[in-house]
C-alpha cells in the first residue's frame, strides 16, 4: 500500500495521473494527504480523473513557465494552501481551471517584484472555490491575473485583495464567507453575489459591477467608496453607504 503524506514533485510535463510523472511520490501519482509541487518548465494536465491533495505549490518559473490545466470537467481539491512562488525571471505560473472545478483552502500568489512573469488563475465555464483568504505580495497589477472567459463561477470565502488584474467579463463572483471579507477594488467585475450567513463584505476602493448585484444574505459596506452597478440589482439584506 502507498504511504501518504509525500511531497510529490513533477519530473516532466504530461498527465497528472501517470506515476512516472512524479518523484518522491510513493511510486504513484499524488493522492489524498500528499503535497504537490509543479517544477519549473513543467506543464501538467488533469484530463483523465479527479484528485484531492493537501497542498499545491508552483515553483519559481524563472525563464520557463510552469502550469496546471484541468479539463474534461474534472475536479481538483486542495485542502490546504495553493501557492504561486514569486518568479525571479521572465516566466510565470498558470492554473487553468477550464470547465473543471478547483477548490482550495487558501490561495497565496507572489509575483516577483520587477519581473515580467505573470501569475494567472483562469477559468472558462468551470468553478473556482477559495474557502479562505486570497493573499500574497503583488508588486504589479498586470502580473497577477484572475480571468474568466466564459459562464464561470468564482466563490470566495475570505478576503479578495485589490492590486491585481480582474477580467471577469462573463462570469460570476460570490462572496460567501461567514466572517468579515474584503472586496477588492476593481472596476471589471461582472455579476456579483453577496451570500453571507454572518459578517460584512467591505469594498476596498472604487468598484464597478458591470453585470448584476445580488445581495441574498449578509451585509455589504461600501466603505464610503464610489460604487457603481450597471446591471440589475436584487437586494434582500443591507447595504451600508
C-alpha positions as a printed NumPy array, in Angstrom:
array([[  0.   ,   0.   ,   0.   ],
       [  1.058,   3.553,  -0.686],
       [  2.335,   5.635,   2.22 ],
       [  0.638,   9.029,   2.159],
       [  1.967,  12.478,   3.123],
       [  4.594,  12.564,   0.385],
       [  5.914,  15.685,  -1.319],
       [  5.316,  14.785,  -4.964],
       [  7.392,  16.878,  -7.379],
       [  6.797,  16.807, -11.128],
       [  9.597,  15.259, -13.181],
       [  8.24 ,  16.11 , -16.641],
       [  5.248,  17.591, -18.448],
       [  2.142,  15.497, -19.06 ],
       [ -0.896,  13.978, -17.388],
       [ -1.267,  14.135, -13.595],
       [ -2.466,  10.521, -13.347],
       [  0.817,   8.97 , -14.549],
       [  3.036,   7.523, -11.844],
       [  6.282,   8.198, -13.712],
       [  5.39 ,  11.899, -13.861],
       [  6.267,  12.317, -10.187],
       [  9.26 ,  11.991,  -7.935],
       [  9.179,  11.094,  -4.212],
       [  5.52 ,  10.165,  -4.538],
       [  5.481,   6.605,  -3.253],
       [  5.567,   5.052,  -6.696],
       [  2.311,   6.517,  -7.969],
       [  0.661,   9.853,  -8.759],
       [ -0.395,  12.262,  -5.957],
       [ -3.002,  11.007,  -3.521],
       [ -5.018,  12.472,  -0.679],
       [ -2.631,  13.672,   2.017],
       [  0.2  ,  14.438,  -0.403],
       [  1.755,  17.817,  -1.155],
       [  2.258,  18.571,  -4.861],
       [  4.997,  20.715,  -6.405],
       [  4.874,  21.784, -10.063],
       [  8.501,  22.275, -11.058],
       [  9.957,  24.875, -13.382],
       [  9.137,  24.377, -17.097],
       [  6.579,  21.614, -16.474],
       [  3.037,  21.712, -17.898],
       [  0.789,  19.275, -16.03 ],
       [ -2.651,  18.34 , -17.337],
       [ -5.563,  16.835, -15.435],
       [ -7.654,  15.267, -18.184],
       [ -8.287,  11.677, -17.08 ],
       [ -9.515,  11.912, -13.492],
       [-10.052,  13.926, -10.311],
       [ -7.638,  14.496,  -7.437],
       [ -7.536,  15.569,  -3.8  ],
       [ -4.28 ,  16.699,  -2.169],
       [ -3.147,  18.6  ,   0.903],
       [ -1.191,  21.432,  -0.738],
       [ -0.172,  22.629,  -4.202],
       [  2.862,  24.786,  -5.   ],
       [  4.119,  26.235,  -8.269],
       [  7.9  ,  26.572,  -8.039],
       [  9.72 ,  29.681,  -9.265],
       [  9.249,  29.533, -13.041],
       [ 12.415,  31.572, -13.705],
       [ 12.691,  31.573, -17.531],
       [ 10.393,  28.62 , -18.356],
       [  6.714,  28.769, -17.404],
       [  5.014,  26.07 , -15.348],
       [  1.306,  25.303, -15.36 ],
       [ -1.553,  23.036, -14.378],
       [ -4.546,  22.67 , -16.716],
       [ -7.812,  20.989, -15.701],
       [-10.046,  19.687, -18.5  ],
       [-12.928,  17.32 , -19.235],
       [-14.869,  18.705, -16.244],
       [-12.508,  17.143, -13.708],
       [-12.089,  18.304, -10.124],
       [ -9.007,  19.238,  -8.11 ],
       [ -9.412,  19.774,  -4.37 ],
       [ -6.578,  21.218,  -2.272],
       [ -7.479,  21.034,   1.394],
       [ -4.762,  23.482,   2.444],
       [ -2.847,  26.184,   0.58 ],
       [ -2.265,  26.699,  -3.121],
       [  0.877,  28.802,  -3.541],
       [  2.424,  30.579,  -6.514],
       [  6.121,  31.14 ,  -5.799],
       [  7.413,  34.527,  -6.927],
       [  9.294,  34.358, -10.207],
       [ 12.881,  35.521, -10.489],
       [ 12.756,  35.695, -14.288],
       [ 10.6  ,  36.355, -17.33 ],
       [  8.275,  33.352, -16.941],
       [  5.293,  32.826, -14.651],
       [  2.839,  30.221, -13.415],
       [ -0.713,  29.411, -14.571],
       [ -3.541,  27.383, -13.106],
       [ -6.157,  26.977, -15.854],
       [ -9.377,  25.517, -14.463],
       [-11.192,  25.452, -17.793],
       [-14.514,  23.621, -17.481],
       [-13.433,  21.86 , -14.301],
       [-13.719,  22.603, -10.606],
       [-10.854,  23.836,  -8.434],
       [-11.235,  24.144,  -4.66 ],
       [ -8.545,  25.309,  -2.261],
       [ -8.398,  26.283,   1.39 ],
       [ -6.295,  29.396,   0.78 ],
       [ -4.626,  30.959,  -2.249],
       [ -1.233,  32.683,  -1.962],
       [  0.118,  34.425,  -5.061],
       [  3.514,  36.149,  -5.175],
       [  4.51 ,  37.869,  -8.398],
       [  8.199,  38.723,  -8.096],
       [  8.965,  42.454,  -7.957],
       [ 10.348,  43.846, -11.195],
       [  9.999,  40.552, -13.083],
       [  7.997,  40.   , -16.267],
       [  6.431,  36.636, -15.453],
       [  2.645,  36.591, -14.948],
       [  0.773,  34.639, -12.279],
       [ -2.586,  33.571, -13.711],
       [ -5.698,  31.872, -12.336],
       [ -8.153,  31.333, -15.183],
       [-11.486,  29.61 , -15.769],
       [-13.847,  29.258, -18.718],
       [-17.144,  27.574, -17.784],
       [-15.925,  25.87 , -14.62 ],
       [-15.872,  26.764, -10.921],
       [-13.223,  28.152,  -8.573],
       [-13.781,  27.879,  -4.813],
       [-11.386,  29.575,  -2.388],
       [-12.761,  28.904,   1.069],
       [-10.22 ,  31.083,   2.907],
       [ -8.212,  34.19 ,   2.099],
       [ -6.531,  35.155,  -1.143],
       [ -3.229,  36.864,  -0.321],
       [  0.365,  37.394,  -1.354],
       [  2.812,  40.046,  -2.483],
       [  1.559,  41.817,  -5.618],
       [  4.013,  44.406,  -6.839],
       [  2.5  ,  44.968, -10.303],
       [ -1.201,  44.635, -11.136],
       [ -0.566,  43.2  , -14.59 ],
       [  1.445,  40.331, -13.12 ],
       [ -1.414,  38.826, -11.066],
       [ -4.447,  37.937, -13.179],
       [ -7.855,  36.473, -12.333],
       [ -9.513,  35.686, -15.647],
       [-12.917,  34.331, -16.658],
       [-13.537,  33.694, -20.352],
       [-16.99 ,  32.11 , -20.081],
       [-20.017,  31.408, -17.903],
       [-17.979,  30.628, -14.798],
       [-18.338,  30.818, -11.021],
       [-15.734,  32.066,  -8.568],
       [-16.714,  31.619,  -4.912],
       [-14.613,  33.428,  -2.323],
       [-14.965,  32.68 ,   1.385],
       [-12.262,  35.063,   2.58 ],
       [-10.545,  38.28 ,   1.541],
       [-10.084,  39.181,  -2.119],
       [ -7.388,  41.878,  -2.246],
       [ -7.005,  44.846,  -4.552],
       [ -3.871,  45.206,  -6.64 ],
       [ -4.205,  42.517,  -9.287],
       [ -5.995,  42.367, -12.639],
       [ -9.569,  41.065, -12.777],
       [-11.025,  40.133, -16.175],
       [-14.484,  38.811, -15.345],
       [-16.38 ,  39.79 , -18.469],
       [-18.878,  36.93 , -18.417],
       [-18.661,  35.118, -15.08 ],
       [-19.99 ,  35.406, -11.538],
       [-18.185,  36.066,  -8.267],
       [-19.874,  35.152,  -4.995],
       [-18.633,  36.309,  -1.601],
       [-19.896,  33.609,   0.743],
       [-17.699,  33.658,   3.842],
       [-19.032,  33.539,   7.392],
       [-16.916,  36.425,   8.69 ],
       [-15.659,  39.833,   7.551],
       [-14.479,  39.898,   3.925],
       [-12.545,  42.443,   1.86 ],
       [-13.886,  43.029,  -1.642],
       [-11.006,  44.15 ,  -3.856],
       [-11.24 ,  47.476,  -5.667],
       [-11.825,  46.594,  -9.328],
       [-13.977,  48.197, -12.   ],
       [-14.13 ,  44.964, -14.021],
       [-16.48 ,  42.774, -12.   ],
       [-19.358,  41.234, -13.941],
       [-22.126,  39.568, -11.895],
       [-21.57 ,  39.632,  -8.129],
       [-23.48 ,  37.917,  -5.333],
       [-23.164,  38.565,  -1.599],
       [-24.441,  35.489,   0.22 ],
       [-23.062,  35.511,   3.762],
       [-24.665,  33.874,   6.787],
       [-22.616,  36.205,   9.002],
       [-20.19 ,  39.09 ,   8.708],
       [-19.837,  42.038,   6.364],
       [-18.299,  42.306,   2.899],
       [-16.46 ,  45.633,   2.639],
       [-15.372,  47.429,  -0.527],
       [-11.697,  48.431,  -0.511],
       [-11.978,  51.154,  -3.158],
       [-13.777,  52.378,  -6.272],
       [-15.785,  49.428,  -7.555],
       [-17.926,  48.73 , -10.615],
       [-20.165,  45.713, -11.019],
       [-20.65 ,  45.574, -14.772],
       [-23.425,  42.993, -14.578],
       [-25.865,  42.301, -11.757],
       [-25.552,  42.702,  -7.998],
       [-27.448,  40.175,  -5.887],
       [-27.415,  40.694,  -2.127],
       [-29.019,  37.485,  -0.86 ],
       [-27.786,  37.374,   2.72 ],
       [-25.337,  39.373,   4.815],
       [-24.173,  42.986,   4.739],
       [-22.328,  44.965,   2.071],
       [-20.415,  48.008,   3.311],
       [-19.414,  50.437,   0.557],
       [-16.885,  51.971,   2.965],
       [-17.801,  55.424,   1.542],
       [-16.217,  54.35 ,  -1.758],
       [-17.553,  55.092,  -5.231],
       [-19.805,  52.175,  -6.091],
       [-21.465,  51.524,  -9.468],
       [-23.807,  48.784, -10.679],
       [-24.556,  48.883, -14.401],
       [-26.963,  45.938, -14.456],
       [-29.959,  44.92 , -12.348],
       [-29.813,  44.706,  -8.558],
       [-31.635,  42.377,  -6.19 ],
       [-31.249,  43.45 ,  -2.555],
       [-32.749,  41.39 ,   0.268],
       [-30.337,  42.419,   3.047],
       [-28.331,  45.507,   4.   ],
       [-26.061,  47.918,   2.131],
       [-24.204,  50.491,   4.24 ],
       [-23.066,  53.66 ,   2.471]])
